[in-house]
mmCIF file of C-alpha atoms and ligand atoms in Angstrom:
data_model
loop_
_atom_site.group_PDB
_atom_site.id
_atom_site.type_symbol
_atom_site.label_atom_id
_atom_site.label_comp_id
_atom_site.label_asym_id
_atom_site.label_seq_id
_atom_site.Cartn_x
_atom_site.Cartn_y
_atom_site.Cartn_z
ATOM 1 C CA MET A 277 0.000 0.000 0.000
ATOM 2 C CA PRO A 278 1.629 3.254 -1.128
ATOM 3 C CA LEU A 279 -0.306 5.379 1.384
ATOM 4 C CA THR A 280 -0.204 4.907 5.151
ATOM 5 C CA ARG A 281 -2.100 6.395 8.037
ATOM 6 C CA SER A 282 1.110 8.005 9.267
ATOM 7 C CA ASP A 283 1.431 9.913 5.948
ATOM 8 C CA ILE A 284 -1.858 11.588 6.770
ATOM 9 C CA VAL A 285 -0.960 12.277 10.387
ATOM 10 C CA ALA A 286 2.354 13.760 9.181
ATOM 11 C CA ALA A 287 0.502 15.915 6.633
ATOM 12 C CA ARG A 288 -1.641 17.321 9.382
ATOM 13 C CA ASP A 289 1.444 18.513 11.268
ATOM 14 C CA ILE A 290 2.895 20.065 8.128
ATOM 15 C CA ILE A 291 -0.211 22.015 7.096
ATOM 16 C CA ARG A 292 -1.066 23.231 10.604
ATOM 17 C CA GLY A 293 -1.150 27.023 10.714
ATOM 18 C CA VAL A 294 -1.533 27.352 6.927
ATOM 19 C CA ALA A 295 -4.542 25.224 5.958
ATOM 20 C CA ASP A 296 -7.066 25.524 8.745
ATOM 21 C CA ALA A 297 -8.710 22.710 10.683
ATOM 22 C CA THR A 298 -12.234 23.643 9.625
ATOM 23 C CA PRO A 299 -15.474 23.435 11.625
ATOM 24 C CA MET A 300 -18.116 20.792 10.988
ATOM 25 C CA VAL A 301 -21.611 22.124 11.661
ATOM 26 C CA PRO A 302 -25.099 20.609 11.528
ATOM 27 C CA SER A 303 -27.547 21.465 8.758
ATOM 28 C CA PRO A 304 -30.888 21.585 10.613
ATOM 29 C CA PHE A 305 -32.836 21.523 7.338
ATOM 30 C CA MET A 306 -31.075 18.483 5.887
ATOM 31 C CA SER A 307 -31.081 16.752 9.282
ATOM 32 C CA SER A 308 -34.858 17.037 9.497
ATOM 33 C CA ARG A 309 -35.260 15.897 5.885
ATOM 34 C CA LEU A 310 -33.156 12.804 6.576
ATOM 35 C CA GLY A 311 -34.287 12.055 10.100
ATOM 36 C CA THR A 312 -30.651 11.789 11.143
ATOM 37 C CA GLU A 313 -27.931 14.312 11.770
ATOM 38 C CA PHE A 314 -26.505 15.815 8.582
ATOM 39 C CA LEU A 315 -23.195 17.631 9.044
ATOM 40 C CA LEU A 316 -21.363 20.083 6.818
ATOM 41 C CA LYS A 317 -17.549 20.061 6.858
ATOM 42 C CA LEU A 318 -16.807 23.648 5.932
ATOM 43 C CA GLU A 319 -13.801 23.719 3.618
ATOM 44 C CA ILE A 320 -15.238 26.995 2.319
ATOM 45 C CA ALA A 321 -13.586 28.447 5.440
ATOM 46 C CA GLN A 322 -10.051 27.784 4.152
ATOM 47 C CA PRO A 323 -7.950 30.881 3.358
ATOM 48 C CA ILE A 324 -8.351 30.156 -0.382
ATOM 49 C CA GLY A 325 -12.053 29.272 -0.066
ATOM 50 C CA ALA A 326 -11.482 25.585 -0.855
ATOM 51 C CA PHE A 327 -9.810 22.472 0.573
ATOM 52 C CA LYS A 328 -7.108 22.173 -2.115
ATOM 53 C CA LEU A 329 -4.635 24.150 -0.032
ATOM 54 C CA ARG A 330 -4.180 21.089 2.172
ATOM 55 C CA GLY A 331 -2.750 18.851 -0.539
ATOM 56 C CA ALA A 332 -0.884 21.605 -2.354
ATOM 57 C CA TYR A 333 0.897 22.819 0.762
ATOM 58 C CA ASN A 334 1.786 19.297 1.861
ATOM 59 C CA ALA A 335 3.298 18.601 -1.585
ATOM 60 C CA ILE A 336 5.156 21.921 -1.869
ATOM 61 C CA MET A 337 6.689 21.593 1.601
ATOM 62 C CA ALA A 338 8.121 18.224 0.540
ATOM 63 C CA LEU A 339 10.171 19.780 -2.321
ATOM 64 C CA PRO A 340 13.927 20.023 -1.870
ATOM 65 C CA ASP A 341 15.522 23.376 -1.081
ATOM 66 C CA GLY A 342 16.659 25.242 -4.187
ATOM 67 C CA SER A 343 13.622 24.261 -6.310
ATOM 68 C CA ARG A 344 13.080 26.720 -9.207
ATOM 69 C CA GLY A 345 9.345 27.028 -8.767
ATOM 70 C CA VAL A 346 6.131 25.101 -9.258
ATOM 71 C CA THR A 347 3.445 24.759 -11.882
ATOM 72 C CA CYS A 348 0.137 22.976 -12.228
ATOM 73 C CA CYS A 349 -2.837 22.568 -14.469
ATOM 74 C CA SER A 350 -6.060 23.426 -12.698
ATOM 75 C CA THR A 351 -9.759 24.202 -13.070
ATOM 76 C CA GLY A 352 -9.191 26.830 -10.446
ATOM 77 C CA ASN A 353 -9.098 25.711 -6.844
ATOM 78 C CA HIS A 354 -5.961 23.596 -7.134
ATOM 79 C CA GLY A 355 -4.351 26.555 -8.882
ATOM 80 C CA ARG A 356 -5.306 28.784 -5.977
ATOM 81 C CA GLY A 357 -3.969 26.280 -3.507
ATOM 82 C CA VAL A 358 -0.648 25.970 -5.342
ATOM 83 C CA ALA A 359 -0.357 29.758 -5.745
ATOM 84 C CA TYR A 360 -1.013 30.349 -2.054
ATOM 85 C CA ALA A 361 1.225 27.519 -0.862
ATOM 86 C CA ALA A 362 4.093 28.509 -3.195
ATOM 87 C CA ALA A 363 3.947 32.089 -1.918
ATOM 88 C CA LYS A 364 4.117 30.785 1.660
ATOM 89 C CA ARG A 365 7.296 28.919 0.763
ATOM 90 C CA GLY A 366 8.705 31.789 -1.304
ATOM 91 C CA LEU A 367 8.561 29.895 -4.630
ATOM 92 C CA LYS A 368 7.461 31.126 -8.066
ATOM 93 C CA ALA A 369 4.191 29.572 -9.326
ATOM 94 C CA VAL A 370 2.787 29.337 -12.875
ATOM 95 C CA ILE A 371 -0.808 28.088 -13.101
ATOM 96 C CA CYS A 372 -2.027 26.558 -16.408
ATOM 97 C CA MET A 373 -5.757 26.572 -17.239
ATOM 98 C CA SER A 374 -8.170 26.062 -20.107
ATOM 99 C CA GLU A 375 -10.616 28.658 -21.446
ATOM 100 C CA LEU A 376 -13.507 26.859 -19.680
ATOM 101 C CA VAL A 377 -12.422 28.228 -16.332
ATOM 102 C CA PRO A 378 -14.584 31.107 -15.019
ATOM 103 C CA GLN A 379 -12.920 34.526 -15.053
ATOM 104 C CA ALA A 380 -13.450 34.951 -11.299
ATOM 105 C CA LYS A 381 -11.129 32.013 -10.667
ATOM 106 C CA VAL A 382 -8.429 33.353 -12.992
ATOM 107 C CA GLU A 383 -8.454 36.708 -11.213
ATOM 108 C CA GLY A 384 -8.437 35.037 -7.816
ATOM 109 C CA ILE A 385 -5.210 33.246 -8.714
ATOM 110 C CA ARG A 386 -3.462 36.299 -10.137
ATOM 111 C CA ALA A 387 -4.313 38.119 -6.907
ATOM 112 C CA LEU A 388 -2.331 35.467 -5.023
ATOM 113 C CA GLY A 389 0.799 36.484 -6.933
ATOM 114 C CA ALA A 390 1.043 33.608 -9.421
ATOM 115 C CA ASP A 391 1.340 33.788 -13.225
ATOM 116 C CA VAL A 392 -1.604 32.301 -15.180
ATOM 117 C CA HIS A 393 -1.143 30.673 -18.614
ATOM 118 C CA ILE A 394 -4.419 30.016 -20.480
ATOM 119 C CA SER A 395 -4.265 27.497 -23.335
ATOM 120 C CA GLY A 396 -6.937 25.635 -25.310
ATOM 121 C CA SER A 397 -10.421 24.545 -24.348
ATOM 122 C CA SER A 398 -9.760 21.445 -22.284
ATOM 123 C CA GLN A 399 -7.841 20.316 -19.275
ATOM 124 C CA ASP A 400 -5.601 18.326 -21.646
ATOM 125 C CA ASP A 401 -4.447 21.496 -23.423
ATOM 126 C CA ALA A 402 -3.632 23.095 -20.087
ATOM 127 C CA GLN A 403 -1.761 19.952 -19.091
ATOM 128 C CA ALA A 404 0.397 20.159 -22.227
ATOM 129 C CA GLU A 405 1.445 23.711 -21.317
ATOM 130 C CA CYS A 406 2.255 22.555 -17.808
ATOM 131 C CA LEU A 407 4.563 19.806 -19.142
ATOM 132 C CA ARG A 408 6.279 22.347 -21.378
ATOM 133 C CA LEU A 409 7.093 24.474 -18.313
ATOM 134 C CA VAL A 410 8.479 21.431 -16.531
ATOM 135 C CA GLU A 411 10.707 20.470 -19.484
ATOM 136 C CA ARG A 412 11.832 23.918 -20.651
ATOM 137 C CA GLU A 413 11.894 25.946 -17.440
ATOM 138 C CA GLY A 414 12.614 23.337 -14.805
ATOM 139 C CA LEU A 415 9.492 23.997 -12.762
ATOM 140 C CA VAL A 416 8.114 21.169 -10.620
ATOM 141 C CA GLU A 417 4.588 20.036 -11.385
ATOM 142 C CA ILE A 418 2.245 19.779 -8.420
ATOM 143 C CA PRO A 419 -0.479 17.395 -9.677
ATOM 144 C CA PRO A 420 -4.081 18.225 -8.747
ATOM 145 C CA PHE A 421 -5.001 14.759 -7.463
ATOM 146 C CA ASP A 422 -2.736 11.886 -8.577
ATOM 147 C CA ASP A 423 0.067 12.405 -6.085
ATOM 148 C CA LEU A 424 0.619 10.775 -2.693
ATOM 149 C CA LYS A 425 1.511 14.035 -0.903
ATOM 150 C CA VAL A 426 -1.591 15.690 -2.332
ATOM 151 C CA ILE A 427 -3.786 12.718 -1.414
ATOM 152 C CA ALA A 428 -2.350 12.654 2.130
ATOM 153 C CA GLY A 429 -2.998 16.395 2.485
ATOM 154 C CA GLN A 430 -6.633 16.065 1.391
ATOM 155 C CA GLY A 431 -6.930 13.024 3.663
ATOM 156 C CA THR A 432 -6.461 15.243 6.719
ATOM 157 C CA ILE A 433 -10.126 16.198 6.226
ATOM 158 C CA GLY A 434 -11.164 12.599 6.861
ATOM 159 C CA LEU A 435 -9.062 12.502 10.009
ATOM 160 C CA GLU A 436 -10.607 15.731 11.321
ATOM 161 C CA MET A 437 -14.133 14.522 10.571
ATOM 162 C CA MET A 438 -13.710 11.182 12.342
ATOM 163 C CA GLU A 439 -11.970 12.726 15.339
ATOM 164 C CA ALA A 440 -14.749 15.296 15.702
ATOM 165 C CA ARG A 441 -17.498 12.710 15.200
ATOM 166 C CA PRO A 442 -16.376 9.092 15.647
ATOM 167 C CA ASP A 443 -20.044 8.104 15.313
ATOM 168 C CA LEU A 444 -20.260 9.153 11.641
ATOM 169 C CA ASP A 445 -21.975 6.457 9.619
ATOM 170 C CA GLU A 446 -21.336 7.904 6.190
ATOM 171 C CA ILE A 447 -19.167 10.525 4.485
ATOM 172 C CA LEU A 448 -20.197 12.072 1.169
ATOM 173 C CA VAL A 449 -17.261 13.300 -0.892
ATOM 174 C CA PRO A 450 -17.450 15.424 -4.062
ATOM 175 C CA LEU A 451 -15.491 13.421 -6.642
ATOM 176 C CA SER A 452 -13.472 14.475 -9.662
ATOM 177 C CA GLY A 453 -9.902 13.213 -10.054
ATOM 178 C CA GLY A 454 -10.332 11.459 -6.734
ATOM 179 C CA GLY A 455 -7.466 12.888 -4.673
ATOM 180 C CA LEU A 456 -9.929 14.120 -2.084
ATOM 181 C CA ALA A 457 -12.039 10.958 -2.067
ATOM 182 C CA ALA A 458 -8.991 8.671 -1.949
ATOM 183 C CA GLY A 459 -7.430 10.550 0.972
ATOM 184 C CA VAL A 460 -10.651 10.976 2.921
ATOM 185 C CA ALA A 461 -11.808 7.385 2.419
ATOM 186 C CA PHE A 462 -8.395 6.000 3.376
ATOM 187 C CA ALA A 463 -8.087 8.218 6.458
ATOM 188 C CA ALA A 464 -11.655 7.682 7.646
ATOM 189 C CA LYS A 465 -11.471 3.910 7.233
ATOM 190 C CA SER A 466 -8.141 3.722 9.014
ATOM 191 C CA PHE A 467 -10.054 5.291 11.898
ATOM 192 C CA ASP A 468 -13.221 3.194 11.557
ATOM 193 C CA PRO A 469 -13.317 0.483 8.861
ATOM 194 C CA ASP A 470 -17.133 0.462 8.970
ATOM 195 C CA VAL A 471 -17.696 4.081 7.962
ATOM 196 C CA ARG A 472 -19.222 4.277 4.483
ATOM 197 C CA VAL A 473 -17.581 6.702 2.065
ATOM 198 C CA ILE A 474 -19.473 7.655 -1.085
ATOM 199 C CA GLY A 475 -18.122 9.650 -3.999
ATOM 200 C CA ILE A 476 -20.459 12.000 -5.833
ATOM 201 C CA SER A 477 -19.976 13.543 -9.268
ATOM 202 C CA MET A 478 -22.116 15.437 -11.762
ATOM 203 C CA ASP A 479 -23.621 13.304 -14.514
ATOM 204 C CA ARG A 480 -22.175 15.510 -17.271
ATOM 205 C CA GLY A 481 -18.575 14.287 -17.509
ATOM 206 C CA ALA A 482 -18.034 12.031 -14.476
ATOM 207 C CA ALA A 483 -14.588 10.631 -15.299
ATOM 208 C CA MET A 484 -13.946 8.622 -12.126
ATOM 209 C CA PHE A 485 -17.437 7.129 -12.182
ATOM 210 C CA ALA A 486 -16.978 6.041 -15.810
ATOM 211 C CA SER A 487 -13.493 4.702 -15.051
ATOM 212 C CA VAL A 488 -14.483 2.702 -11.982
ATOM 213 C CA THR A 489 -17.456 1.304 -13.915
ATOM 214 C CA ALA A 490 -15.186 0.298 -16.810
ATOM 215 C CA GLY A 491 -12.457 -1.054 -14.523
ATOM 216 C CA HIS A 492 -9.762 1.176 -16.055
ATOM 217 C CA PRO A 493 -9.246 4.922 -16.654
ATOM 218 C CA VAL A 494 -11.478 6.174 -19.472
ATOM 219 C CA GLU A 495 -11.837 9.591 -21.037
ATOM 220 C CA VAL A 496 -15.098 11.495 -20.925
ATOM 221 C CA GLU A 497 -16.203 14.571 -22.813
ATOM 222 C CA GLU A 498 -15.737 17.755 -20.812
ATOM 223 C CA VAL A 499 -18.759 20.069 -20.810
ATOM 224 C CA PRO A 500 -19.693 23.199 -18.861
ATOM 225 C CA SER A 501 -21.355 22.380 -15.525
ATOM 226 C CA LEU A 502 -22.425 24.161 -12.359
ATOM 227 C CA ALA A 503 -19.879 21.829 -10.780
ATOM 228 C CA ASP A 504 -17.002 23.142 -12.914
ATOM 229 C CA SER A 505 -14.519 22.116 -10.194
ATOM 230 C CA LEU A 506 -15.454 18.486 -10.858
ATOM 231 C CA GLY A 507 -14.568 18.637 -14.567
ATOM 232 C CA GLY A 508 -11.575 16.978 -16.243
ATOM 233 C CA GLY A 509 -10.287 13.458 -16.693
ATOM 234 C CA ILE A 510 -8.380 11.213 -14.295
ATOM 235 C CA GLY A 511 -5.424 10.603 -16.648
ATOM 236 C CA ASN A 512 -4.789 7.452 -18.700
ATOM 237 C CA ALA A 513 -1.655 6.755 -16.701
ATOM 238 C CA ASN A 514 -3.336 7.277 -13.337
ATOM 239 C CA LYS A 515 -1.046 5.894 -10.631
ATOM 240 C CA TYR A 516 -2.847 6.264 -7.301
ATOM 241 C CA SER A 517 -6.223 7.969 -7.111
ATOM 242 C CA PHE A 518 -8.043 5.529 -9.410
ATOM 243 C CA SER A 519 -6.981 2.390 -7.546
ATOM 244 C CA LEU A 520 -7.523 4.018 -4.144
ATOM 245 C CA CYS A 521 -11.033 5.189 -5.111
ATOM 246 C CA ARG A 522 -11.828 1.764 -6.525
ATOM 247 C CA LYS A 523 -10.682 0.101 -3.329
ATOM 248 C CA TYR A 524 -11.978 2.481 -0.652
ATOM 249 C CA LEU A 525 -15.162 4.073 -2.021
ATOM 250 C CA ASP A 526 -18.295 2.118 -1.167
ATOM 251 C CA ASP A 527 -20.274 3.653 -3.992
ATOM 252 C CA ILE A 528 -20.254 6.467 -6.541
ATOM 253 C CA VAL A 529 -23.426 8.301 -7.537
ATOM 254 C CA VAL A 530 -23.993 11.088 -10.050
ATOM 255 C CA VAL A 531 -26.307 14.102 -9.846
ATOM 256 C CA THR A 532 -27.867 16.304 -12.531
ATOM 257 C CA GLU A 533 -27.406 20.039 -13.013
ATOM 258 C CA GLU A 534 -30.972 20.550 -11.733
ATOM 259 C CA GLN A 535 -30.187 18.606 -8.566
ATOM 260 C CA ILE A 536 -27.006 20.639 -8.054
ATOM 261 C CA ARG A 537 -28.989 23.874 -8.511
ATOM 262 C CA ASP A 538 -31.524 22.765 -5.880
ATOM 263 C CA ALA A 539 -28.736 21.919 -3.443
ATOM 264 C CA MET A 540 -27.021 25.286 -3.966
ATOM 265 C CA GLN A 541 -30.342 26.919 -3.084
ATOM 266 C CA VAL A 542 -30.724 24.779 0.042
ATOM 267 C CA LEU A 543 -27.222 25.655 1.241
ATOM 268 C CA PHE A 544 -27.946 29.350 0.688
ATOM 269 C CA TYR A 545 -31.583 29.707 1.792
ATOM 270 C CA GLU A 546 -31.529 27.151 4.628
ATOM 271 C CA ASP A 547 -27.934 27.116 5.873
ATOM 272 C CA ARG A 548 -27.183 30.704 4.740
ATOM 273 C CA MET A 549 -23.926 29.718 3.060
ATOM 274 C CA VAL A 550 -22.447 30.101 -0.406
ATOM 275 C CA GLY A 551 -21.002 26.982 -2.012
ATOM 276 C CA GLU A 552 -19.995 26.276 -5.600
ATOM 277 C CA GLY A 553 -21.812 23.539 -7.490
ATOM 278 C CA ALA A 554 -19.058 21.004 -6.824
ATOM 279 C CA SER A 555 -19.371 21.520 -3.087
ATOM 280 C CA VAL A 556 -23.066 20.685 -2.751
ATOM 281 C CA VAL A 557 -23.271 17.377 -4.624
ATOM 282 C CA GLY A 558 -23.522 15.495 -1.308
ATOM 283 C CA ILE A 559 -26.534 17.580 -0.331
ATOM 284 C CA ALA A 560 -27.925 17.093 -3.846
ATOM 285 C CA ALA A 561 -27.685 13.300 -3.672
ATOM 286 C CA TYR A 562 -29.783 13.087 -0.503
ATOM 287 C CA LEU A 563 -32.214 15.826 -1.524
ATOM 288 C CA ALA A 564 -32.898 13.933 -4.730
ATOM 289 C CA GLY A 565 -33.378 10.625 -2.903
ATOM 290 C CA LEU A 566 -30.471 8.928 -4.683
ATOM 291 C CA LEU A 567 -29.027 7.276 -1.569
ATOM 292 C CA PRO A 568 -30.555 4.775 0.860
ATOM 293 C CA GLU A 569 -31.518 5.971 4.312
ATOM 294 C CA PRO A 570 -28.371 6.192 6.461
ATOM 295 C CA ALA A 571 -28.061 4.244 9.703
ATOM 296 C CA GLY A 572 -26.473 7.158 11.574
ATOM 297 C CA PRO A 573 -25.006 10.645 11.245
ATOM 298 C CA VAL A 574 -23.875 11.724 7.771
ATOM 299 C CA GLY A 575 -21.142 14.225 6.987
ATOM 300 C CA THR A 576 -20.537 15.903 3.657
ATOM 301 C CA ILE A 577 -17.594 18.046 2.640
ATOM 302 C CA VAL A 578 -18.610 21.502 1.432
ATOM 303 C CA THR A 579 -15.479 21.735 -0.650
ATOM 304 C CA GLY A 580 -15.319 25.293 -2.002
ATOM 305 C CA ARG A 581 -17.009 28.635 -2.488
ATOM 306 C CA ASN A 582 -15.098 30.049 -5.468
ATOM 307 C CA LEU A 583 -17.896 30.622 -7.927
ATOM 308 C CA ASP A 584 -18.989 33.248 -10.414
ATOM 309 C CA MET A 585 -21.157 35.516 -8.251
ATOM 310 C CA ARG A 586 -23.290 36.701 -11.173
ATOM 311 C CA GLN A 587 -24.200 33.136 -12.076
ATOM 312 C CA PHE A 588 -24.832 32.448 -8.393
ATOM 313 C CA GLN A 589 -27.227 35.397 -8.119
ATOM 314 C CA ARG A 590 -29.175 34.183 -11.157
ATOM 315 C CA ILE A 591 -29.540 30.722 -9.662
ATOM 316 C CA MET A 592 -30.689 32.093 -6.314
ATOM 317 C CA ALA A 593 -33.174 34.389 -8.087
ATOM 318 C CA GLY A 594 -34.661 31.427 -9.966
ATOM 319 C CA GLN A 595 -33.433 32.578 -13.387
ATOM 320 C CA ASP A 596 -32.218 30.394 -16.277
ATOM 321 C CA VAL A 597 -28.485 29.795 -16.611
ATOM 322 C CA MET A 598 -26.660 28.805 -19.808
ATOM 323 C CA LEU A 599 -24.129 25.996 -19.452
ATOM 324 C CA GLY A 600 -22.558 25.932 -22.894
ATOM 325 C CA ASP A 601 -25.498 25.042 -25.153
ATOM 326 C CA TYR A 602 -27.504 23.562 -22.274
ATOM 327 C CA THR A 603 -30.171 25.760 -20.700
ATOM 328 C CA LEU A 604 -30.546 25.096 -17.010
ATOM 329 C CA LYS A 605 -34.084 26.239 -16.242
ATOM 330 C CA GLY A 606 -34.520 28.561 -13.298
ATOM 331 C CA ARG A 607 -36.493 27.461 -10.254
ATOM 332 C CA SER A 608 -37.583 29.731 -7.399
ATOM 333 C CA TYR A 609 -36.578 28.271 -4.085
ATOM 334 C CA ASP A 610 -39.461 26.495 -2.422
ATOM 335 C CA PRO A 611 -38.675 24.020 0.353
HETATM 336 C C1 LIG B 251 -10.953 19.716 -6.728
HETATM 337 C C2 LIG B 251 -12.299 19.868 -6.157
HETATM 338 C C3 LIG B 251 -13.111 18.749 -5.886
HETATM 339 C C4 LIG B 251 -12.730 17.326 -6.259
HETATM 340 O O1 LIG B 251 -11.463 16.912 -5.799
HETATM 341 P P1 LIG B 251 -10.692 15.707 -6.535
HETATM 342 O O2 LIG B 251 -9.538 15.407 -5.651
HETATM 343 O O3 LIG B 251 -10.274 16.188 -7.881
HETATM 344 O O4 LIG B 251 -11.651 14.579 -6.665
HETATM 345 C C5 LIG B 251 -14.328 18.967 -5.283
HETATM 346 N N1 LIG B 251 -14.762 20.212 -4.972
HETATM 347 C C6 LIG B 251 -14.019 21.302 -5.214
HETATM 348 C C7 LIG B 251 -14.557 22.640 -4.849
HETATM 349 C C8 LIG B 251 -12.770 21.180 -5.816
HETATM 350 O O5 LIG B 251 -12.047 22.272 -6.055
#
């Protein structure tokens, strides 16, 4: 096993003071809907507004002294995490992205002092630019999910959740490349092997779901989604996150754009919080009745809040939103 419990405990010591140990709070609305306690692990409270700082900082602190700088390819939050972590260590950072990434995320990263290179219309194009920087400029790539230091850093969330609530029956994890789900599932199950960990993706472009179903990494078409942070493939040469997700996730479910919209409204109107589409898929899965009734308390990770505020306002106001050529119909919030 390439990952051990002590890797995650060590990561927690390394990230302390930079990536916060976040609160986990009850959602009274979801708890009453489910008839059991429903808890929100608030990674929106991280200094970069998303959990990715944990893995990025753990990976960057492991680099040897004298490194020339770091680069990564990111839909946004990993880029923010790398930019913030590199600045903390005094290293140059170049963040590579595709044109699909919302402008708010690009500006957020520039504000953290990193350079942004935008190339092409897919994560693969951004990845090619990232490799060029590694080969030509000697920067070190910090992968968004398929890296043991990154996975261990994200896994600290699972440790915090189980220590806060050893009675958790189930953890719902937003799932894209699977660094978060792999780390959280591994950490939580090293604490209590009986805790169920479920990965949740959007149905438009769920790469890990398709890969686990096929039994090997497969490519999926990337399309605009409210859960833009869950877009992108898992890599044909995936080394760690695919096999860890396959081994440690009890199930993977997918939610529609409409279900994500409803969950964003619940988080805002009921819990009075702002979360991006990717961060509410756990709420969405239960709201939509996609999961069996849990036997005990459920925790979900509210992974990030870095969204386009104009799109967010339209969704909250019940207006239509265009996702590429897909029209997501507006719906006024009505519990
Ligand atoms: C990156 C990200 C995820 C998914 O994490 P993976 O490790 O790629 O599965 C979920 N939510 C948000 C907000 C993210 O930025």
